[in-house]
């Protein structure tokens, strides 16, 4: 029999939930006690009780938050040690709390605060709500995509033997975690206008879509999340979902699920492939939305900044762990998965200070914990951080691109994740200005990707690049001075620490640069450069145009022209406020004119400031766009010829040059008037 969770109720005797202060007795150690507003989160029954109570005190503009672990001391009575305090702790001298639920309906509570064995203050509370916080979800769906918003928990035979059979919805998952979930009336199917066959989304398009969506709301933190169900990311099959950390002034308020990615393909010979796919899509949505509540991955609890010292747990059966990453893979995960969050995650969701959890407040992965790198004395790998230029001096306004090189320095083949150098979620990147505080580079967007393994032979290397100047907190490298950059990647058995890379940012050469810097070093420009362009942040585009026009011979012009040109190279999707996806056609001639001085005429300057990897990437995108949309393969061939010449002169590895030659040959075989799709 299938049961359906149609109610908003959580099970239990109804004591758990939020309580509000009604009166107090005793004032020792607490001035202004009559002015305090106080709430309790009592968590002793109902869904997965944590036997915890937390409280928030507000006195004018001062706030204090505390948490205690409880033990029963009688019927409907508990006592516990207050082990966590946050805020103005001078208001709160207590270290023990005793709670007794009273009355026939248990809707009143007597709370005694103590210092040691001495009771100092008694407070009386009344029960308000069975949930700890309210939250609103809005689901929008790309035309032609069917989102999975609920599943039959027994539809696939691989499940725990004691798992109840029910129709479980996303809303039910979060209600059981303690949230009063409501659905927005704005849920809609988003039509695609003029998209043709190109229904893949770039980071820039997704970023612009979320910018437009959240522009309809106030720039204040709110308990609300937008979930967009789309077809595919431009990276294709391996990318299942993303969460944007910073949309304007909003944090953790938007996520996208890509239904046609790897989550849509069941393993061969699976007994219930349709149920497998629905279950995977459902898990993906709950997982990505969990990031919106500031939950880290199960193996990342010890990264970030501390709120409580949490331990990593790579084997936990939680929405926040990857099913394909545990021992035994997906079958082993779902054999013991009860469609819930772990106890540590529930502790965070229900009892962390509200600003840590609420959308629009703390950045993703903030306030979760940080540990020393687990480096080995004789590492299997060597991580090199470098720049492909004559000196480590950067012009004023010039963004900093660095290259990562991972080498297998052991005598044996090593298995690594294919995206080990591209997945910033598994890295710690530190940028420190001389004389200033170290800052961690955190990305604007987080990916749910299929884990693909790769064998790295002895002496073999992998490469990737990092745009080191900006992160989700804005500019990390801007002012003149010396900066240290260092990276650690977190592998399964060890952390690999890079060398320390020192760079210098030169002062402005004239008043023009100094004047332009006031607009250039903005959060909007930072996001535009990070995402390789935008069509929604027009003010940012205007700033980049001004920089390129007034500083044409400075290296920052290369970065500005690349960001302006990239959205023009392909059909670009924009989500309008009319909830219709409008597709603008590629503007190849305009893009080519923008990039001709930047990438072709000053090719060595471009390779110097972008780095060899990114220069290669942008030249490939330009040639592919010309070949696909302009019917002039000879133009694409000219781009590849220039790329080969430049990287040959810069003594790039022969294997890279051969890749360029192979692409040259492909374009040579195309006749005039043909295109590559």
XYZ file of C-alpha atoms in Angstrom:
677
model
C 0.000 0.000 0.000
C 1.304 3.455 -0.925
C 0.714 6.255 1.543
C 0.779 9.880 0.460
C 2.103 12.709 2.590
C -0.673 15.217 1.910
C -0.537 16.894 5.308
C 1.942 19.386 6.636
C 2.157 17.579 9.963
C 5.248 16.002 11.421
C 4.735 12.875 13.458
C 5.181 12.661 17.233
C 3.544 14.071 20.357
C 3.842 17.620 19.079
C 6.338 19.036 21.562
C 9.055 19.708 19.012
C 9.006 22.937 17.066
C 9.357 26.632 17.736
C 8.430 28.180 21.106
C 8.182 31.861 22.079
C 8.878 33.588 25.389
C 5.841 34.720 27.408
C 7.297 35.673 30.812
C 10.434 35.456 32.976
C 11.428 35.125 36.634
C 14.806 36.115 38.073
C 17.146 38.772 36.730
C 20.538 37.769 38.137
C 23.240 38.480 35.600
C 20.767 39.669 32.992
C 19.990 43.385 32.734
C 17.094 44.543 30.531
C 15.522 41.069 30.749
C 12.042 42.445 30.125
C 13.139 43.784 26.720
C 14.485 40.474 25.427
C 12.719 38.615 22.629
C 13.443 34.915 22.873
C 12.586 31.830 20.828
C 13.390 28.157 21.340
C 13.822 25.359 18.802
C 12.941 22.225 20.775
C 13.821 18.976 18.986
C 12.839 15.964 21.126
C 10.167 14.085 19.142
C 8.686 13.908 15.660
C 10.784 13.115 12.583
C 14.366 12.071 13.461
C 14.591 13.975 16.785
C 18.099 15.170 17.601
C 17.533 15.614 21.367
C 18.711 19.206 21.063
C 17.356 22.598 22.036
C 18.578 25.900 20.655
C 17.613 29.435 21.474
C 17.900 32.920 20.039
C 17.879 36.061 22.163
C 17.373 39.486 20.635
C 17.878 42.693 22.613
C 17.595 45.775 20.435
C 20.337 45.130 17.821
C 22.192 42.538 19.869
C 21.634 38.859 19.091
C 22.794 35.711 20.831
C 22.327 32.089 19.768
C 22.931 29.001 21.901
C 22.594 25.203 21.549
C 22.331 22.462 24.185
C 22.329 18.664 23.949
C 19.458 17.201 26.002
C 18.878 14.106 28.118
C 15.481 13.109 29.559
C 15.116 13.587 33.323
C 11.459 12.620 33.583
C 8.210 12.607 31.642
C 8.318 15.498 29.167
C 11.356 16.973 30.922
C 14.966 17.346 29.768
C 18.258 18.811 30.907
C 21.380 19.613 28.959
C 24.744 21.308 28.735
C 24.921 24.455 26.600
C 27.852 23.626 24.320
C 27.612 26.374 21.687
C 27.189 30.152 21.863
C 27.283 32.690 19.045
C 26.935 36.457 19.268
C 27.085 38.733 22.304
C 27.818 36.045 24.922
C 28.036 38.665 27.697
C 24.227 38.627 27.689
C 24.192 34.919 28.473
C 26.227 33.675 31.488
C 24.490 30.278 31.631
C 25.894 26.837 30.792
C 22.982 24.507 31.656
C 19.303 24.482 30.739
C 16.341 22.464 32.084
C 13.064 22.223 30.160
C 9.683 20.873 31.257
C 6.642 20.756 28.965
C 3.505 21.511 30.981
C -0.276 21.553 30.692
C -2.765 19.027 29.351
C -1.793 19.764 25.758
C 1.917 20.245 26.520
C 1.787 23.658 24.879
C 3.516 25.486 27.739
C 7.092 25.038 28.900
C 9.131 26.070 31.911
C 12.805 26.690 31.144
C 15.425 27.138 33.873
C 18.855 28.548 33.009
C 21.719 27.713 35.374
C 25.367 28.444 35.896
C 26.737 25.204 37.273
C 24.247 23.930 39.853
C 22.834 27.395 40.580
C 19.545 28.331 38.834
C 19.712 31.974 37.766
C 16.705 32.571 35.542
C 13.339 30.955 34.829
C 11.448 31.601 31.609
C 8.021 30.498 30.404
C 7.312 29.689 26.765
C 4.329 28.798 24.631
C 4.360 26.473 21.617
C 3.930 28.263 18.276
C 4.602 25.902 15.377
C 5.746 22.352 14.696
C 8.255 23.631 12.109
C 11.440 25.545 12.773
C 11.381 27.822 9.712
C 9.069 28.605 6.774
C 10.338 28.260 3.205
C 8.852 28.730 -0.259
C 9.898 26.725 -3.321
C 9.240 27.764 -6.895
C 9.645 25.184 -9.658
C 10.054 26.382 -13.241
C 10.539 23.902 -16.062
C 11.989 24.250 -19.532
C 9.444 23.424 -22.213
C 9.527 19.699 -23.015
C 11.107 18.665 -19.700
C 9.184 16.657 -17.090
C 10.548 17.260 -13.583
C 10.440 14.514 -10.970
C 8.941 16.173 -7.895
C 7.848 12.980 -6.103
C 8.568 9.247 -6.223
C 7.165 5.934 -5.018
C 9.825 4.855 -2.511
C 9.299 1.177 -3.415
C 9.146 1.620 -7.196
C 12.715 0.340 -7.429
C 13.329 -2.958 -5.596
C 16.708 -1.784 -4.261
C 15.705 -0.113 -0.987
C 15.983 -0.743 2.770
C 13.765 -3.588 3.936
C 12.138 -1.389 6.592
C 11.585 1.653 4.352
C 7.873 2.620 4.368
C 6.236 2.661 0.961
C 4.879 6.103 0.198
C 4.578 8.776 -2.455
C 7.413 11.009 -1.241
C 7.616 14.596 -2.514
C 10.449 17.116 -2.350
C 8.267 19.201 -0.055
C 7.856 16.223 2.305
C 11.621 15.720 2.461
C 12.110 19.269 3.682
C 9.069 19.255 5.966
C 10.569 16.258 7.733
C 13.800 18.201 8.078
C 11.823 20.840 9.983
C 10.622 23.362 7.385
C 7.100 24.613 6.744
C 7.228 24.265 2.956
C 4.897 26.205 0.699
C 4.903 26.188 -3.097
C 4.958 29.435 -5.025
C 1.999 30.275 -7.225
C 4.528 31.207 -9.910
C 5.414 27.622 -10.892
C 5.403 27.459 -14.675
C 6.592 25.805 -17.868
C 9.058 28.138 -19.566
C 8.680 28.154 -23.378
C 11.731 28.149 -25.612
C 11.459 30.778 -28.331
C 13.707 30.227 -31.334
C 16.087 27.833 -29.618
C 16.123 25.329 -32.462
C 18.219 22.320 -31.569
C 20.404 24.229 -29.119
C 18.824 23.560 -25.739
C 22.076 23.349 -23.808
C 22.676 25.969 -21.155
C 25.962 27.730 -20.489
C 26.953 29.038 -17.067
C 26.491 32.569 -18.405
C 22.956 31.811 -19.627
C 21.996 30.159 -16.338
C 23.527 33.064 -14.428
C 21.577 35.596 -16.488
C 18.352 33.596 -16.086
C 18.698 33.652 -12.319
C 19.648 37.329 -12.349
C 16.422 38.103 -14.209
C 14.342 35.852 -11.958
C 15.601 37.315 -8.698
C 15.433 40.880 -10.005
C 11.685 40.560 -9.453
C 12.244 40.298 -5.708
C 13.652 42.605 -3.072
C 17.369 42.414 -2.427
C 16.807 41.051 1.055
C 17.450 37.590 2.484
C 14.292 35.508 2.424
C 13.281 31.906 2.950
C 12.736 31.207 -0.744
C 14.399 29.097 -3.421
C 14.026 28.915 -7.191
C 14.538 25.533 -8.866
C 14.838 25.410 -12.654
C 14.494 22.051 -14.418
C 16.335 22.206 -17.744
C 17.531 19.780 -20.404
C 21.336 19.905 -20.562
C 24.256 22.076 -19.575
C 26.649 22.889 -22.403
C 29.142 20.496 -20.797
C 26.628 17.824 -21.696
C 25.926 14.451 -20.194
C 28.310 14.466 -17.153
C 26.768 17.548 -15.451
C 23.576 16.825 -13.501
C 22.962 20.069 -11.628
C 24.379 23.385 -10.442
C 23.762 25.763 -7.552
C 24.534 29.462 -7.897
C 25.996 30.913 -4.722
C 25.770 34.595 -5.616
C 22.945 36.039 -7.710
C 23.291 39.780 -7.327
C 23.132 40.336 -3.598
C 21.372 36.997 -3.121
C 23.165 33.872 -1.939
C 22.111 30.238 -2.387
C 18.706 31.075 -3.858
C 18.852 29.418 -7.249
C 19.606 25.932 -8.525
C 19.200 24.105 -11.821
C 18.670 20.401 -12.504
C 19.651 18.993 -15.920
C 17.213 16.173 -16.590
C 18.882 14.792 -19.723
C 22.302 14.366 -18.100
C 23.865 11.211 -16.653
C 21.064 11.037 -14.084
C 18.686 10.009 -16.898
C 20.492 6.788 -17.851
C 20.051 3.655 -15.764
C 22.772 0.978 -15.735
C 22.475 -1.796 -18.277
C 20.361 -4.743 -17.113
C 18.769 -2.761 -14.266
C 15.503 -4.488 -13.366
C 13.515 -1.229 -13.145
C 15.302 1.369 -15.308
C 12.434 3.887 -15.279
C 12.246 3.784 -11.483
C 16.059 4.068 -11.279
C 15.998 7.248 -13.384
C 13.124 8.833 -11.445
C 14.856 8.072 -8.158
C 18.127 9.594 -9.387
C 16.412 12.751 -10.642
C 14.555 13.079 -7.347
C 17.769 12.640 -5.341
C 19.537 15.226 -7.540
C 16.850 17.849 -6.948
C 16.885 17.307 -3.170
C 20.711 17.336 -3.167
C 21.086 20.594 -5.095
C 18.358 22.256 -3.039
C 20.215 21.131 0.091
C 23.134 23.309 -0.998
C 20.649 26.184 -1.017
C 20.212 25.586 2.720
C 24.016 25.902 3.033
C 24.622 22.164 3.394
C 28.035 20.978 2.254
C 28.737 17.593 0.729
C 29.086 14.762 3.228
C 32.855 14.587 2.624
C 33.303 18.370 2.977
C 31.987 19.010 6.491
C 35.443 19.888 7.768
C 36.069 22.554 5.117
C 34.996 26.193 5.207
C 34.754 28.302 8.377
C 33.804 26.710 11.704
C 30.409 26.781 13.317
C 30.774 23.322 14.866
C 33.686 20.914 14.304
C 31.962 18.399 12.024
C 33.594 15.242 10.730
C 33.676 14.202 7.086
C 31.656 11.050 6.394
C 32.164 9.676 2.905
C 29.896 6.662 3.584
C 26.872 8.343 5.174
C 23.500 7.656 3.499
C 22.290 11.210 3.085
C 20.888 13.427 0.360
C 24.180 15.331 0.597
C 26.397 12.368 -0.280
C 27.006 11.092 -3.800
C 25.433 7.636 -4.344
C 28.138 6.769 -6.868
C 30.966 7.758 -4.486
C 30.340 5.303 -1.629
C 31.873 1.857 -1.458
C 29.746 -0.421 -3.604
C 28.409 2.493 -5.644
C 24.766 3.349 -6.328
C 23.293 -0.074 -5.387
C 25.013 -0.039 -1.980
C 23.901 3.540 -1.338
C 20.201 3.043 -2.042
C 20.133 -0.338 -0.281
C 20.499 1.614 2.983
C 19.187 5.083 2.067
C 16.132 6.256 4.009
C 15.547 9.486 2.043
C 16.761 11.788 4.783
C 19.572 14.085 5.833
C 22.227 12.942 8.294
C 22.037 13.855 11.981
C 24.854 16.398 11.574
C 22.960 17.996 8.695
C 19.700 18.086 10.660
C 21.552 19.683 13.569
C 22.708 22.416 11.187
C 19.326 22.902 9.482
C 17.310 23.074 12.694
C 19.700 24.633 15.181
C 22.475 26.651 13.526
C 22.068 30.438 13.735
C 19.402 31.440 11.223
C 21.786 33.534 9.128
C 23.854 30.399 8.393
C 20.888 28.578 6.843
C 18.584 31.248 5.417
C 18.827 31.903 1.687
C 20.354 35.290 0.975
C 22.525 35.309 4.101
C 25.840 33.440 4.543
C 27.609 32.350 1.367
C 27.495 28.662 0.508
C 29.883 26.540 2.530
C 30.439 29.390 4.965
C 30.313 28.424 8.649
C 30.928 24.698 8.239
C 34.455 24.036 9.575
C 38.063 23.922 8.323
C 40.838 21.422 8.954
C 44.572 21.328 8.344
C 45.525 19.782 5.044
C 46.105 16.029 5.249
C 49.388 16.059 3.366
C 51.649 13.009 3.169
C 55.389 12.997 3.811
C 56.078 11.213 0.509
C 53.247 12.265 -1.750
C 52.147 10.303 -4.780
C 51.499 13.561 -6.612
C 53.099 16.932 -7.158
C 50.938 20.018 -7.646
C 52.564 22.957 -9.415
C 51.050 26.431 -9.548
C 52.543 28.623 -12.284
C 51.993 31.337 -14.897
C 53.048 31.188 -18.557
C 54.766 34.564 -18.788
C 58.207 36.075 -18.514
C 57.649 37.606 -15.070
C 55.030 37.373 -12.341
C 54.238 41.079 -12.633
C 50.698 42.047 -13.636
C 49.487 45.339 -14.999
C 46.976 47.296 -12.957
C 43.406 46.105 -13.760
C 44.768 42.939 -15.414
C 42.944 39.821 -14.096
C 45.191 37.004 -12.891
C 44.935 33.592 -14.581
C 47.132 30.822 -13.167
C 47.808 27.282 -14.315
C 47.628 24.094 -12.244
C 49.766 21.094 -13.127
C 49.229 17.762 -11.344
C 51.985 15.177 -11.842
C 52.146 11.528 -10.834
C 55.582 11.364 -9.179
C 55.197 7.780 -7.981
C 56.380 4.610 -9.712
C 52.852 3.251 -10.129
C 49.779 4.208 -12.159
C 47.304 6.236 -10.103
C 43.531 6.513 -10.505
C 42.151 10.043 -10.138
C 38.886 11.790 -10.898
C 38.879 13.135 -14.433
C 37.808 16.575 -13.165
C 40.277 16.635 -10.267
C 41.730 19.983 -11.394
C 38.441 21.496 -12.530
C 36.328 20.792 -9.437
C 36.942 23.773 -7.155
C 34.583 22.226 -4.586
C 37.397 19.745 -3.854
C 40.076 22.424 -3.605
C 41.173 25.041 -1.148
C 42.474 28.134 -2.954
C 44.059 30.830 -0.818
C 44.909 34.373 -1.956
C 46.786 36.628 0.467
C 47.914 40.194 -0.108
C 51.174 41.077 1.609
C 50.238 42.592 4.960
C 46.595 41.526 4.662
C 44.460 38.568 5.683
C 44.364 35.331 3.713
C 41.149 34.919 1.712
C 39.675 31.732 0.311
C 38.567 31.753 -3.316
C 35.058 30.305 -3.454
C 33.306 29.932 -6.823
C 30.009 31.470 -7.866
C 28.584 28.149 -8.979
C 28.728 24.548 -7.783
C 28.306 21.471 -9.947
C 26.829 18.014 -9.511
C 28.909 15.923 -11.889
C 29.181 12.275 -12.711
C 32.422 10.903 -11.296
C 34.640 9.677 -14.117
C 37.961 8.054 -13.329
C 41.202 8.386 -15.248
C 44.519 6.574 -14.959
C 47.515 8.856 -14.524
C 50.661 6.964 -15.460
C 54.035 7.561 -13.736
C 55.414 10.882 -14.951
C 52.122 11.825 -16.621
C 50.555 15.225 -15.954
C 47.156 16.929 -15.992
C 46.542 20.653 -16.492
C 43.848 23.191 -15.709
C 43.529 26.924 -15.149
C 42.125 29.070 -12.350
C 40.742 32.583 -12.686
C 42.299 33.733 -9.421
C 41.228 37.369 -9.272
C 37.594 36.890 -8.228
C 35.377 34.653 -6.123
C 31.845 34.804 -4.819
C 32.839 37.522 -2.349
C 34.106 39.793 -5.116
C 37.636 40.777 -6.065
C 40.500 39.004 -4.306
C 43.259 40.618 -6.383
C 42.756 44.274 -7.251
C 44.965 46.774 -5.441
C 48.659 47.187 -6.301
C 50.999 45.073 -4.204
C 52.390 41.576 -3.708
C 50.067 38.567 -3.454
C 50.616 34.950 -2.465
C 48.486 32.238 -4.111
C 48.452 28.621 -2.959
C 46.191 25.661 -3.752
C 45.444 22.331 -2.077
C 43.459 19.609 -3.827
C 41.633 17.064 -1.695
C 42.008 13.524 -3.015
C 40.566 10.355 -1.513
C 43.671 9.445 0.485
C 45.630 12.664 0.768
C 45.688 16.406 0.274
C 48.212 17.676 -2.261
C 49.605 21.129 -1.552
C 51.016 23.335 -4.287
C 54.007 25.621 -4.175
C 53.491 29.214 -3.064
C 53.154 31.460 -6.110
C 54.050 35.117 -5.588
C 52.734 37.733 -8.011
C 52.929 41.520 -8.066
C 50.233 43.924 -9.255
C 51.762 47.138 -10.570
C 50.272 50.565 -9.746
C 48.183 52.432 -12.352
C 50.193 54.146 -15.069
C 47.913 57.193 -15.322
C 44.738 58.805 -14.039
C 42.634 57.053 -16.670
C 43.338 53.646 -15.145
C 42.777 54.978 -11.658
C 39.455 56.493 -12.733
C 38.226 53.365 -14.572
C 39.116 51.165 -11.595
C 36.260 52.683 -9.580
C 33.736 51.001 -11.889
C 35.812 48.022 -13.003
C 36.354 46.554 -9.528
C 32.648 45.933 -8.952
C 30.882 42.675 -8.148
C 28.952 42.771 -11.438
C 32.129 43.045 -13.513
C 33.710 40.267 -11.435
C 30.779 37.951 -12.204
C 30.778 38.902 -15.881
C 34.460 38.024 -16.258
C 34.037 34.795 -14.269
C 31.144 33.606 -16.444
C 32.718 34.717 -19.744
C 30.087 37.327 -20.424
C 26.495 38.334 -19.797
C 23.498 39.704 -21.631
C 21.561 40.784 -18.558
C 24.141 42.923 -16.708
C 24.267 45.683 -19.312
C 25.977 48.145 -16.983
C 28.814 45.656 -16.583
C 29.079 45.304 -20.370
C 29.235 49.086 -20.733
C 32.105 49.240 -18.240
C 34.005 46.553 -20.164
C 33.416 48.376 -23.470
C 34.783 51.579 -21.950
C 37.853 49.776 -20.611
C 38.535 48.148 -23.999
C 38.104 51.451 -25.859
C 40.162 53.637 -23.527
C 42.898 51.099 -22.712
C 43.285 49.181 -26.012
C 46.988 48.427 -25.493
C 46.687 47.241 -21.900
C 46.175 43.562 -21.086
C 42.858 44.158 -19.347
C 41.422 44.966 -22.800
C 41.946 41.321 -23.829
C 39.835 40.090 -20.917
C 37.159 42.723 -21.555
C 36.867 41.865 -25.256
C 36.680 38.122 -24.537
C 33.831 38.649 -22.053
C 31.967 40.877 -24.529
C 32.432 38.442 -27.423
C 31.689 35.060 -25.848
C 27.875 35.505 -25.567
C 27.827 36.449 -29.275
C 29.382 33.188 -30.489
C 26.313 30.971 -30.110
C 22.538 31.207 -29.790
C 22.138 32.775 -26.351
C 19.149 31.975 -24.146
C 17.628 34.674 -21.954
C 14.814 34.039 -19.485
C 12.537 37.052 -19.749
C 10.355 38.393 -16.976
C 7.464 37.106 -19.101
C 8.699 33.598 -18.175
C 9.613 32.862 -21.792
C 13.091 31.806 -22.856
C 14.118 34.109 -25.700
C 16.990 32.982 -27.903
C 19.153 35.560 -29.648
C 21.018 34.335 -32.753
C 24.821 34.285 -32.848
C 26.558 37.434 -34.058
C 29.724 35.939 -35.493
C 30.964 38.990 -37.378
C 30.658 41.207 -34.316
C 32.341 38.590 -32.118
C 35.172 38.203 -34.631
C 35.697 41.962 -34.814
C 35.905 42.108 -31.024
C 38.391 39.250 -30.786
C 40.518 40.025 -33.830
C 42.684 42.651 -32.076
C 42.660 40.749 -28.784
C 43.381 37.158 -29.833
C 44.735 37.366 -33.391
C 46.629 40.630 -33.855
C 48.130 40.582 -30.341
C 48.270 36.814 -29.995
C 51.352 36.670 -27.761
C 49.913 39.316 -25.442
C 46.679 37.298 -25.245
C 48.516 34.031 -24.542
C 50.564 35.859 -21.919
C 47.640 37.317 -19.976
C 45.096 34.506 -20.490
C 47.609 31.691 -20.125
C 48.181 28.991 -22.730
C 45.215 26.868 -21.654
C 42.631 29.644 -21.767
C 44.074 31.172 -24.944
C 43.749 27.760 -26.603
C 40.188 27.430 -25.275
C 38.991 30.820 -26.575
C 40.634 30.369 -29.985
C 38.927 26.980 -30.308
C 35.554 28.500 -29.385
C 36.050 31.233 -31.981
C 36.985 28.830 -34.780
C 34.155 26.437 -33.893
C 31.649 29.279 -33.879
C 32.834 30.572 -37.263
C 32.667 27.073 -38.744
C 29.223 26.342 -37.296
C 27.413 29.604 -37.943
C 29.097 31.583 -40.727
C 29.535 28.966 -43.485
C 33.146 30.112 -43.874
C 35.417 27.257 -42.754
C 38.381 29.155 -44.198
C 37.870 31.722 -41.420
C 37.950 28.946 -38.834
C 41.111 27.581 -40.451
C 42.787 31.003 -40.216
C 42.089 31.080 -36.470
C 43.627 27.628 -36.010
C 46.647 28.632 -38.106
C 47.256 31.614 -35.824
C 46.769 29.442 -32.745
C 49.325 26.920 -33.994
C 51.840 29.618 -34.875
C 51.529 31.353 -31.497
C 51.755 28.251 -29.321
C 54.584 26.818 -31.433
C 56.574 30.002 -30.883
C 55.808 29.741 -27.165
C 57.210 26.178 -27.140
C 54.032 24.416 -26.057
C 54.121 20.603 -25.827
C 54.001 18.689 -29.151
C 50.884 16.755 -28.092
C 48.969 20.046 -27.810
C 50.254 21.254 -31.167
C 49.145 17.980 -32.751
C 45.593 18.532 -31.500
C 45.589 21.906 -33.260
C 46.931 20.342 -36.463
C 44.154 17.745 -36.376
C 41.557 20.496 -36.169
C 43.289 22.363 -38.997
C 42.998 19.276 -41.162
C 39.284 19.004 -40.425
C 38.677 22.598 -41.536
C 40.831 22.132 -44.650
C 38.574 19.281 -45.766
C 35.489 21.492 -45.594
C 34.600 23.283 -48.772
C 33.376 26.891 -49.015
C 29.780 27.350 -47.929
C 29.764 24.334 -45.606
C 29.418 24.423 -41.853
C 30.147 22.250 -38.842
C 27.223 21.621 -36.496
